[in-house]
Every structure is written in C-alpha cells, then in structure tokens.
C-alpha cells in the first residue's frame, strides 16, 4: 500500500474518486456492484463524509449487520428489564438504554425506579459489586469480538476479588457467521465486503479468507477515515476488474493477519461457541460466544433464570431488513415520521452505529 499522507486529504480523496470512476466505467454496462460495509462505524463514517454521494453510479454501498446494539433481539431488553424489576443493578453501555423492548425500555424502567446505570467502563460493574454486596449486579454484555475481552475483565476481576454478586447477561456475537448467513440468503446479492476494522483488529484479516476462497468475494479491511474508505473501495474495484478475490488488509496500521493474540486467549479461556439469536437473521448456530460451564456462576441467564431468545419484534419496524442490506432506511414507512432519534421505534435509530440513525443524521433531505 502506497503511503497516503493525511487520511482526510481532499486532493488524495479526489484522486481516488477519479480512479474509482475509471475502474467502474470499465465494467459491463449492466453490471451494478453491491459492496457491503459490514461495520456500523463504517456506516456512520460513510454517511458523515457523504461518501455515497460521490461514488460511481454503478457502485452501491449497502449496510450490513455490524451494529451490536441493533442485532441484539428484543427479548434481551425484556430480560434485562425483568432483572432490574427483580432488584438487580443493571450496568450497560449507553446505547442500549433507549432501545425499545417488547413493552418498555431500560430508560423507562429507570424512570420508574429501576436501578439502571450507564457504565463507561466494564469495571464499573466491579465497583458497584464491591459497593453493594447485598445487591446483584448484572452487566449487559453485548458486542462483537471487539468488546469481548474488555468485558471479560469483569469475570477476571470478580474471580480475583472473590465477588459473588456480579454476572453478565451475555449476547456476544461473532461477525463471520453472520456474513455466511447473508451469503446463504438468495434475496441478498453481495459482490464484495468492506470488512470491519475494529473486529478485524481482534480476529485478524485472515478470518475473511473463506469468503474470498469459497465465495470468490473480494474482502478489503479498511479504516474509518474518508481516504481509508475510498481506498478500500478502490482495492475492491481493482480486484473485481482483475477477476480476483483476495483478502487485502489496507488497515495495517491497526490490523494484522492473525489478530490480537491476548484478546483471543482471554476469549478462549472464558467463552465457548453457542447458538445466538440475531435480530433480522434469526438463530444462527455457533454464531455467539457464551460463558463456559465452569464460569456459569457469572452467567446472568443461568444464575437468575431469565432467557434470551429471538422474542417478538415490533412488526412495524423494518430493522431486520435494514440489517441485512435489503432495505435502506428511507424505504421504511416510519423513517423520519413516527421513528426518529428522539422517538425511536427500532434499535437502528437509537444506536450511534445504527444505519437508520446515520441516514437520519447525515442523509435526510432538509
Ligand atoms: S426507521 Fe425506525 S422503524 Fe424503520 S427500520 Fe429504522 S429503526 Fe426501524
């Protein structure tokens, strides 16, 4: 990769844009490319920098299931609310608080007296467990590979300090099984993946080799700056023009081929594959990671007798199709009308990585 001086340099961005136009013009006239940006942070950056507006007409960016809050099913919110109503102190990252459950949200639960706290570090759960030995502390452990090791530090610290009143309501999910599920859906056409950056820092760029080798899809790992994203798309178009399908890591300043060995060791120590429920995708075999049996005392589901399944989603909300790239947010009849960040109907409008939130914030006609 040629060194690019300044990842927001307009001159560099214009040069890459011209290269994209040239590459796209060389494709057959009827060839329209669907490139899926898998990661919610990419979705937000693409919207913020107006990247869709400057792409060649035959190159479409479609958003994938890369927002962890958005893919967490309604039943998970319901289980967290049930635990708060039983008297547990719930600790969560901020986005989850506003997400509607089947009847309420954690924000509403808190306004009615439930102990729901936003934690800026997972270790807030440890502080609370020590400060309130007579209360159960439940940390809402959602996220992809990126967040697993930091959240598992709760279990590590609880073990070291002998704390018995803290547990995780776990809905950890792995990105590759979701990509396999999308590729198995005949209604979704994906020509290449712009692979996630944060997740790749943990799992490594080699994790995408099956998609290049088995599905013949170009896979490019890219960072979040405008030049990163445009250069990633250039790498994809060059592969398509050349009839190639490889994994290319264009985010080598952060991502390696093998990923983060320390984080992987932490995950392997505490977690094992489990079937996981995804909003929009259903229950995918071995697509999640749950606490191993020897750590069951830290598993809120087993400890407190709650269950997280698929649950029943609001039929008016099209988040499931948005997460699969089948629907763009403005195609949802509720977008910008009854659904907005102030009054979200679905999680994709709540999360700072949600596709509906990105479109509402940056791509809505004023
Ligand atoms: S606009 Fe609102 S209701 Fe429609 S898909 Fe997005 S979050 Fe769901």
Coordinates of N, CA and C in Angstrom, one line a residue, residues 39-245:
X39 N -19.5 -3.0 9.0 CA -19.3 -2.4 10.3 C -20.2 -1.1 10.5
X40 N -20.8 -1.0 11.7 CA -21.6 0.2 11.9 C -20.8 1.4 12.0
X41 N -19.6 1.4 12.4 CA -18.8 2.6 12.4 C -18.4 3.0 11.0
X42 N -18.3 2.1 10.1 CA -18.1 2.4 8.7 C -19.4 3.1 8.2
X43 N -20.5 2.5 8.5 CA -21.8 3.1 8.1 C -21.9 4.5 8.5
X44 N -21.5 4.8 9.7 CA -21.6 6.2 10.2 C -20.6 7.1 9.5
X45 N -19.4 6.6 9.3 CA -18.4 7.4 8.7 C -18.8 7.7 7.2
X46 N -19.3 6.7 6.5 CA -19.7 6.8 5.1 C -20.8 7.9 5.0
X47 N -21.7 7.9 5.9 CA -22.8 8.9 5.9 C -22.2 10.3 6.3
X48 N -21.4 10.3 7.3 CA -20.9 11.6 7.8 C -20.1 12.3 6.7
X49 N -19.3 11.6 5.9 CA -18.4 12.2 4.9 C -19.1 12.3 3.5
X50 N -20.3 11.8 3.5 CA -21.1 11.9 2.2 C -20.5 11.1 1.1
X51 N -19.9 9.9 1.5 CA -19.2 9.1 0.5 C -20.1 8.5 -0.5
X52 N -21.3 8.1 -0.1 CA -22.3 7.6 -1.1 C -22.5 8.5 -2.3
X53 N -22.5 9.8 -2.0 CA -22.9 10.8 -3.0 C -21.8 11.0 -4.1
X54 N -20.6 10.5 -3.8 CA -19.6 10.7 -4.8 C -19.1 9.4 -5.5
X55 N -19.8 8.4 -5.2 CA -19.4 7.1 -5.8 C -20.0 7.0 -7.3
X56 N -19.3 6.2 -8.1 CA -19.9 5.9 -9.4 C -21.3 5.3 -9.3
X57 N -22.1 5.6 -10.4 CA -23.5 5.2 -10.3 C -23.7 3.7 -10.2
X58 N -22.7 3.0 -10.7 CA -22.9 1.5 -10.7 C -22.3 0.8 -9.5
X59 N -21.9 1.6 -8.5 CA -21.3 1.1 -7.3 C -22.2 1.5 -6.1
X60 N -22.8 0.5 -5.5 CA -23.7 0.8 -4.4 C -23.1 0.2 -3.1
X61 N -23.1 1.1 -2.0 CA -22.7 0.6 -0.7 C -24.0 0.2 0.1
X62 N -24.0 -1.0 0.5 CA -25.2 -1.5 1.3 C -24.7 -1.8 2.7
X63 N -25.5 -1.4 3.7 CA -25.0 -1.5 5.1 C -25.4 -2.9 5.6
X64 N -24.5 -3.5 6.5 CA -24.7 -4.8 7.0 C -25.1 -4.9 8.5
X65 N -24.9 -6.0 9.0 CA -25.4 -6.3 10.4 C -24.3 -5.9 11.5
X66 N -23.6 -4.8 11.3 CA -22.4 -4.6 12.1 C -22.6 -3.6 13.3
X67 N -23.8 -3.5 13.7 CA -24.1 -2.6 14.9 C -24.6 -3.6 16.0
X68 N -23.8 -3.8 17.0 CA -24.1 -4.8 18.0 C -25.4 -4.5 18.8
X69 N -25.7 -3.3 19.0 CA -27.0 -2.9 19.7 C -28.1 -3.3 18.8
X70 N -28.0 -3.1 17.5 CA -29.1 -3.3 16.5 C -29.4 -4.8 16.4
X71 N -28.4 -5.6 16.4 CA -28.6 -7.1 16.1 C -29.1 -7.8 17.4
X72 N -29.1 -7.1 18.5 CA -29.5 -7.7 19.8 C -31.0 -7.8 19.8
X73 N -31.6 -8.9 20.0 CA -33.1 -9.0 19.9 C -33.8 -8.4 21.1
X74 N -35.1 -8.1 20.8 CA -36.0 -7.5 21.8 C -36.0 -8.3 23.1
X75 N -35.9 -9.6 23.0 CA -36.1 -10.4 24.2 C -34.9 -10.2 25.2
X76 N -33.8 -9.7 24.7 CA -32.7 -9.4 25.5 C -33.0 -8.2 26.4
X77 N -33.6 -7.2 25.8 CA -34.0 -6.0 26.6 C -35.0 -6.4 27.6
X78 N -36.0 -7.2 27.2 CA -37.0 -7.7 28.1 C -36.4 -8.4 29.3
X79 N -35.4 -9.3 29.0 CA -34.7 -10.0 30.1 C -34.0 -9.0 31.1
X80 N -33.4 -8.0 30.5 CA -32.6 -7.0 31.3 C -33.6 -6.3 32.2
X81 N -34.8 -5.9 31.6 CA -35.8 -5.2 32.4 C -36.3 -6.1 33.5
X82 N -36.5 -7.4 33.2 CA -37.0 -8.3 34.2 C -36.0 -8.4 35.4
X83 N -34.8 -8.4 35.1 CA -33.7 -8.5 36.2 C -33.8 -7.2 37.0
X84 N -33.9 -6.0 36.3 CA -34.0 -4.8 37.1 C -35.2 -4.8 38.0
X85 N -36.3 -5.3 37.5 CA -37.6 -5.3 38.3 C -37.4 -6.3 39.5
X86 N -36.5 -7.3 39.3 CA -36.3 -8.2 40.5 C -35.3 -7.6 41.5
X87 N -34.8 -6.4 41.2 CA -33.9 -5.7 42.2 C -32.4 -5.6 41.8
X88 N -32.1 -6.2 40.7 CA -30.7 -6.2 40.3 C -30.3 -4.7 39.8
X89 N -29.0 -4.4 40.0 CA -28.5 -3.2 39.4 C -27.9 -3.5 38.0
X90 N -28.5 -2.9 37.0 CA -28.1 -3.2 35.6 C -27.1 -2.1 35.2
X91 N -26.0 -2.6 34.6 CA -25.0 -1.7 34.1 C -24.9 -1.9 32.6
X92 N -24.9 -0.9 31.8 CA -25.0 -1.0 30.4 C -24.2 0.1 29.7
X93 N -23.7 -0.2 28.5 CA -23.2 0.9 27.6 C -24.4 1.7 27.2
X94 N -24.2 3.0 26.9 CA -25.3 3.9 26.8 C -26.4 3.6 25.8
X95 N -26.0 3.1 24.6 CA -26.9 3.0 23.5 C -28.1 2.0 23.9
X96 N -27.8 1.0 24.7 CA -28.9 0.0 25.0 C -30.1 0.6 25.7
X97 N -29.8 1.7 26.5 CA -30.8 2.2 27.4 C -32.1 2.6 26.7
X98 N -31.9 3.2 25.5 CA -33.1 3.7 24.8 C -33.8 2.7 23.9
X99 N -33.2 1.6 23.7 CA -33.7 0.6 22.7 C -35.0 0.1 23.2
X100 N -36.1 0.1 22.4 CA -37.4 -0.4 22.8 C -37.3 -1.9 23.0
X101 N -37.9 -2.4 24.1 CA -38.1 -3.9 24.2 C -39.5 -4.1 23.7
X102 N -40.1 -5.3 24.1 CA -41.4 -5.6 23.5 C -42.5 -4.7 24.2
X103 N -42.3 -4.2 25.4 CA -43.3 -3.4 26.1 C -42.7 -2.1 26.7
X104 N -41.4 -2.1 26.9 CA -40.8 -0.9 27.6 C -39.3 -0.8 27.1
X105 N -38.6 0.1 27.8 CA -37.1 0.2 27.5 C -36.5 0.3 28.9
X106 N -35.2 0.2 28.9 CA -34.4 0.3 30.1 C -34.5 1.7 30.6
X107 N -34.6 2.7 29.7 CA -34.8 4.1 30.1 C -36.1 4.3 30.9
X108 N -37.1 3.7 30.4 CA -38.4 3.8 31.1 C -38.4 3.1 32.4
X109 N -37.7 1.9 32.4 CA -37.6 1.2 33.7 C -36.9 2.0 34.7
X110 N -35.8 2.7 34.2 CA -35.1 3.6 35.2 C -35.9 4.7 35.7
X111 N -36.7 5.3 34.8 CA -37.6 6.4 35.2 C -38.6 6.0 36.2
X112 N -38.9 4.7 36.2 CA -39.9 4.1 37.2 C -39.2 3.6 38.4
X113 N -37.9 3.9 38.6 CA -37.3 3.5 39.8 C -36.3 2.3 39.7
X114 N -36.2 1.7 38.5 CA -35.3 0.6 38.3 C -33.8 1.1 38.4
X115 N -33.0 0.3 38.9 CA -31.6 0.6 39.0 C -30.8 0.3 37.7
X116 N -30.8 1.2 36.8 CA -30.1 1.0 35.5 C -29.1 2.1 35.4
X117 N -27.8 1.7 35.2 CA -26.8 2.7 35.2 C -26.0 2.5 33.9
X118 N -25.6 3.7 33.3 CA -24.7 3.6 32.1 C -23.3 3.5 32.6
X119 N -22.6 2.5 32.2 CA -21.2 2.3 32.5 C -20.2 2.7 31.4
X120 N -19.3 3.5 31.7 CA -18.3 3.9 30.6 C -17.1 3.0 30.6
X121 N -17.0 2.1 31.6 CA -16.0 1.0 31.6 C -16.7 -0.2 32.2
X122 N -16.4 -1.4 31.6 CA -17.0 -2.6 32.2 C -16.7 -2.7 33.7
X123 N -15.5 -2.2 34.1 CA -15.2 -2.3 35.5 C -16.0 -1.5 36.5
X124 N -16.9 -0.7 35.9 CA -17.9 -0.1 36.8 C -18.8 -1.1 37.5
X125 N -19.0 -2.3 36.8 CA -19.7 -3.4 37.5 C -19.0 -3.9 38.7
X126 N -17.7 -3.9 38.6 CA -16.9 -4.4 39.8 C -17.0 -3.4 40.9
X127 N -16.9 -2.1 40.6 CA -17.0 -1.0 41.7 C -18.4 -1.2 42.4
X128 N -19.4 -1.4 41.6 CA -20.8 -1.5 42.1 C -20.9 -2.8 43.0
X129 N -20.3 -3.9 42.5 CA -20.4 -5.1 43.2 C -19.7 -5.0 44.6
X130 N -18.6 -4.3 44.6 CA -18.0 -4.1 45.9 C -18.7 -3.1 46.8
X131 N -19.3 -2.1 46.2 CA -20.0 -1.1 47.0 C -21.4 -1.6 47.5
X132 N -22.0 -2.5 46.8 CA -23.3 -3.0 47.2 C -23.3 -4.6 47.3
X133 N -22.6 -5.1 48.3 CA -22.5 -6.5 48.4 C -23.9 -7.2 48.6
X134 N -24.9 -6.5 49.0 CA -26.2 -7.1 49.2 C -27.1 -7.1 47.9
X135 N -26.5 -6.5 46.8 CA -27.3 -6.4 45.6 C -26.6 -7.3 44.5
X136 N -27.4 -7.7 43.5 CA -26.9 -8.4 42.3 C -26.6 -7.3 41.3
X137 N -25.4 -7.4 40.7 CA -25.0 -6.5 39.6 C -25.0 -7.3 38.3
X138 N -25.7 -6.8 37.3 CA -25.7 -7.5 36.0 C -25.2 -6.6 34.9
X139 N -24.1 -7.0 34.3 CA -23.6 -6.2 33.2 C -24.2 -6.7 31.9
X140 N -24.6 -5.7 31.0 CA -25.2 -6.1 29.7 C -24.1 -6.3 28.7
X141 N -23.7 -7.6 28.5 CA -22.5 -7.9 27.7 C -22.9 -8.2 26.3
X142 N -23.1 -7.2 25.6 CA -23.4 -7.3 24.1 C -22.2 -6.9 23.4
X143 N -22.1 -7.3 22.1 CA -21.0 -6.8 21.3 C -20.4 -7.9 20.4
X144 N -19.6 -7.5 19.5 CA -18.8 -8.4 18.6 C -17.5 -8.7 19.3
X145 N -16.6 -9.3 18.5 CA -15.3 -9.7 19.0 C -14.5 -8.6 19.7
X146 N -14.8 -7.4 19.2 CA -14.1 -6.2 19.7 C -14.2 -6.0 21.2
X147 N -15.4 -6.2 21.7 CA -15.6 -5.8 23.1 C -15.5 -7.0 24.1
X148 N -15.3 -8.2 23.6 CA -15.4 -9.3 24.5 C -14.4 -9.3 25.6
X149 N -13.1 -9.2 25.2 CA -12.0 -9.2 26.2 C -12.2 -8.2 27.3
X150 N -12.4 -6.9 26.9 CA -12.6 -5.9 28.0 C -13.8 -6.3 28.9
X151 N -14.9 -6.8 28.4 CA -16.0 -7.1 29.2 C -15.6 -8.3 30.1
X152 N -14.9 -9.3 29.6 CA -14.5 -10.4 30.4 C -13.6 -10.1 31.5
X153 N -13.0 -8.9 31.5 CA -12.2 -8.4 32.6 C -13.1 -8.4 33.9
X154 N -14.4 -8.2 33.7 CA -15.3 -8.3 34.9 C -15.2 -9.6 35.6
X155 N -15.3 -10.7 34.8 CA -15.2 -12.1 35.3 C -13.8 -12.3 36.0
X156 N -12.8 -11.8 35.3 CA -11.4 -12.0 35.8 C -11.3 -11.3 37.2
X157 N -11.8 -10.0 37.2 CA -11.7 -9.3 38.5 C -12.6 -9.8 39.6
X158 N -13.8 -10.3 39.2 CA -14.7 -10.9 40.2 C -14.0 -12.1 40.8
X159 N -13.3 -12.9 40.0 CA -12.6 -14.1 40.5 C -11.5 -13.7 41.4
X160 N -10.7 -12.7 41.0 CA -9.6 -12.3 41.8 C -10.0 -11.7 43.1
X161 N -11.1 -11.0 43.1 CA -11.6 -10.3 44.3 C -12.6 -11.1 45.1
X162 N -12.9 -12.3 44.6 CA -13.9 -13.1 45.4 C -15.3 -12.6 45.4
X163 N -15.7 -11.8 44.4 CA -17.0 -11.2 44.3 C -18.0 -12.3 43.8
X164 N -19.1 -12.4 44.5 CA -20.1 -13.4 44.1 C -21.4 -12.8 43.7
X165 N -21.5 -11.5 43.5 CA -22.8 -10.8 43.2 C -22.7 -10.1 41.9
X166 N -21.9 -10.5 41.0 CA -21.8 -9.9 39.7 C -21.9 -10.9 38.6
X167 N -22.7 -10.6 37.5 CA -22.8 -11.6 36.4 C -23.0 -10.8 35.1
X168 N -22.9 -11.5 34.0 CA -23.0 -11.0 32.6 C -24.3 -11.5 32.0
X169 N -25.1 -10.6 31.5 CA -26.2 -11.0 30.6 C -25.6 -11.0 29.2
X170 N -25.2 -12.2 28.8 CA -24.3 -12.3 27.6 C -25.1 -12.4 26.3
X171 N -24.7 -11.6 25.3 CA -25.2 -11.8 24.0 C -24.1 -11.4 23.0
X172 N -22.9 -12.0 23.3 CA -21.8 -11.8 22.4 C -22.0 -12.5 21.1
X173 N -21.6 -11.8 20.0 CA -21.8 -12.3 18.7 C -20.5 -12.3 17.9
X174 N -20.4 -13.2 17.0 CA -19.2 -13.3 16.1 C -19.6 -12.8 14.7
X175 N -18.8 -12.0 14.0 CA -19.2 -11.5 12.7 C -19.2 -12.5 11.6
X176 N -18.1 -13.4 11.5 CA -18.1 -14.3 10.3 C -19.4 -15.1 10.1
X177 N -20.0 -15.7 11.2 CA -21.2 -16.5 10.9 C -22.3 -15.6 10.3
X178 N -22.4 -14.4 10.7 CA -23.5 -13.5 10.2 C -23.2 -13.3 8.7
X179 N -22.0 -13.2 8.3 CA -21.7 -13.0 6.8 C -22.0 -14.2 6.1
X180 N -21.7 -15.4 6.6 CA -22.1 -16.7 6.0 C -23.6 -16.7 5.8
X181 N -24.4 -16.3 6.8 CA -25.8 -16.3 6.7 C -26.3 -15.4 5.7
X182 N -25.7 -14.2 5.5 CA -26.2 -13.3 4.5 C -25.9 -13.9 3.1
X183 N -24.8 -14.5 2.9 CA -24.4 -15.1 1.6 C -25.3 -16.3 1.3
X184 N -25.9 -16.9 2.3 CA -26.8 -18.0 2.0 C -28.2 -17.6 1.7
X185 N -28.5 -16.3 1.8 CA -29.9 -15.7 1.5 C -29.9 -15.4 0.0
X186 N -30.8 -16.1 -0.7 CA -30.9 -15.8 -2.2 C -31.4 -14.4 -2.5
X187 N -32.0 -13.8 -1.6 CA -32.6 -12.4 -1.8 C -31.5 -11.3 -1.7
X188 N -30.3 -11.7 -1.2 CA -29.3 -10.7 -1.0 C -28.2 -10.9 -1.9
X189 N -27.8 -9.9 -2.7 CA -26.6 -10.0 -3.6 C -25.5 -9.2 -3.1
X190 N -24.4 -9.8 -2.8 CA -23.2 -9.1 -2.3 C -22.1 -9.4 -3.2
X191 N -21.4 -8.4 -3.7 CA -20.3 -8.6 -4.6 C -18.9 -8.5 -3.9
X192 N -18.9 -7.9 -2.7 CA -17.6 -7.7 -2.0 C -17.9 -7.2 -0.6
X193 N -17.0 -7.5 0.3 CA -17.1 -6.9 1.6 C -16.1 -5.9 1.9
X194 N -16.5 -4.7 2.4 CA -15.6 -3.8 3.1 C -15.6 -4.2 4.5
X195 N -14.6 -4.9 4.9 CA -14.6 -5.6 6.2 C -14.4 -4.7 7.4
X196 N -14.9 -5.1 8.5 CA -14.9 -4.2 9.7 C -13.4 -4.0 10.2
X197 N -13.2 -2.8 10.8 CA -11.9 -2.5 11.2 C -11.6 -3.0 12.7
X198 N -12.5 -2.5 13.6 CA -12.3 -2.9 15.0 C -12.3 -4.4 15.2
X199 N -13.3 -5.0 14.6 CA -13.4 -6.5 14.8 C -12.2 -7.2 14.2
X200 N -11.7 -6.7 13.1 CA -10.6 -7.3 12.4 C -9.3 -7.1 13.3
X201 N -9.3 -6.1 14.1 CA -8.1 -5.9 15.0 C -8.0 -7.1 15.9
X202 N -9.1 -7.7 16.3 CA -9.2 -8.8 17.2 C -9.0 -10.2 16.5
X203 N -9.9 -10.3 15.4 CA -9.9 -11.7 14.8 C -8.8 -11.8 13.7
X204 N -8.3 -10.7 13.2 CA -7.3 -10.7 12.1 C -7.9 -10.8 10.7
X205 N -7.2 -10.3 9.8 CA -7.7 -10.2 8.4 C -7.8 -11.6 7.8
X206 N -7.1 -12.6 8.3 CA -7.2 -14.0 7.7 C -8.6 -14.6 7.9
X207 N -9.3 -14.0 8.9 CA -10.6 -14.6 9.2 C -11.6 -14.5 8.0
X208 N -11.2 -13.6 7.0 CA -12.1 -13.4 5.9 C -11.7 -14.3 4.7
X209 N -10.7 -15.1 4.8 CA -10.2 -15.9 3.7 C -11.3 -16.8 3.2
X210 N -12.1 -17.4 4.0 CA -13.2 -18.3 3.4 C -14.1 -17.6 2.5
X211 N -14.3 -16.3 2.7 CA -15.3 -15.5 1.8 C -14.6 -15.3 0.5
X212 N -13.3 -15.1 0.5 CA -12.6 -14.9 -0.8 C -12.4 -16.2 -1.5
X213 N -12.1 -17.3 -0.7 CA -11.7 -18.5 -1.4 C -12.9 -19.4 -1.8
X214 N -14.0 -19.4 -0.9 CA -15.2 -20.2 -1.2 C -16.2 -19.5 -2.0
X215 N -16.4 -18.2 -1.7 CA -17.4 -17.4 -2.4 C -16.9 -16.5 -3.5
X216 N -15.6 -16.5 -3.7 CA -14.9 -15.6 -4.7 C -15.3 -14.1 -4.5
X217 N -15.3 -13.7 -3.3 CA -15.7 -12.3 -3.0 C -14.4 -11.5 -2.5
X218 N -14.1 -10.4 -3.2 CA -13.0 -9.5 -2.6 C -13.4 -9.1 -1.2
X219 N -12.4 -9.1 -0.4 CA -12.6 -8.6 1.0 C -11.5 -7.6 1.3
X220 N -11.8 -6.4 1.7 CA -10.8 -5.4 2.0 C -11.1 -4.9 3.4
X221 N -10.1 -5.0 4.2 CA -10.2 -4.4 5.6 C -9.7 -2.9 5.5
X222 N -10.6 -2.0 5.9 CA -10.2 -0.6 5.8 C -10.5 0.2 7.1
X223 N -9.8 1.3 7.2 CA -10.1 2.1 8.4 C -11.3 3.0 8.2
X224 N -11.4 4.0 9.1 CA -12.6 4.8 9.2 C -12.5 6.2 8.6
X225 N -11.3 6.6 8.2 CA -11.2 8.0 7.6 C -11.7 7.9 6.2
X226 N -12.1 9.1 5.6 CA -12.6 9.1 4.2 C -11.6 8.5 3.2
X227 N -10.3 8.8 3.4 CA -9.4 8.2 2.4 C -9.3 6.7 2.6
X228 N -9.3 6.3 3.9 CA -9.3 4.8 4.1 C -10.5 4.1 3.4
X229 N -11.7 4.7 3.5 CA -12.8 4.1 2.9 C -12.8 4.1 1.4
X230 N -12.4 5.2 0.8 CA -12.3 5.3 -0.6 C -11.2 4.4 -1.2
X231 N -10.1 4.4 -0.5 CA -9.0 3.5 -0.9 C -9.4 2.0 -0.8
X232 N -10.2 1.7 0.2 CA -10.7 0.3 0.4 C -11.6 0.0 -0.8
X233 N -12.5 0.9 -1.2 CA -13.3 0.7 -2.4 C -12.5 0.5 -3.7
X234 N -11.5 1.3 -3.8 CA -10.6 1.2 -4.9 C -10.0 -0.2 -5.0
X235 N -9.5 -0.7 -3.8 CA -9.0 -2.0 -3.7 C -10.0 -3.1 -4.2
X236 N -11.2 -2.9 -3.8 CA -12.3 -3.8 -4.2 C -12.5 -3.8 -5.7
X237 N -12.6 -2.6 -6.2 CA -12.9 -2.5 -7.7 C -11.7 -3.0 -8.5
X238 N -10.5 -2.8 -8.0 CA -9.4 -3.3 -8.8 C -9.4 -4.8 -8.8
X239 N -9.8 -5.4 -7.7 CA -9.9 -6.9 -7.7 C -11.0 -7.4 -8.7
X240 N -12.2 -6.7 -8.6 CA -13.3 -7.1 -9.5 C -12.9 -6.9 -11.0
X241 N -12.3 -5.8 -11.3 CA -11.8 -5.6 -12.7 C -10.8 -6.7 -13.1
X242 N -10.0 -7.1 -12.2 CA -9.0 -8.1 -12.5 C -9.5 -9.5 -12.3
X243 N -10.8 -9.7 -12.0 CA -11.3 -11.1 -11.8 C -10.7 -11.8 -10.6
X244 N -10.3 -11.0 -9.6 CA -9.6 -11.6 -8.4 C -10.6 -11.6 -7.2
X245 N -10.3 -12.4 -6.3 CA -11.0 -12.4 -5.0 C -10.0 -12.7 -3.9

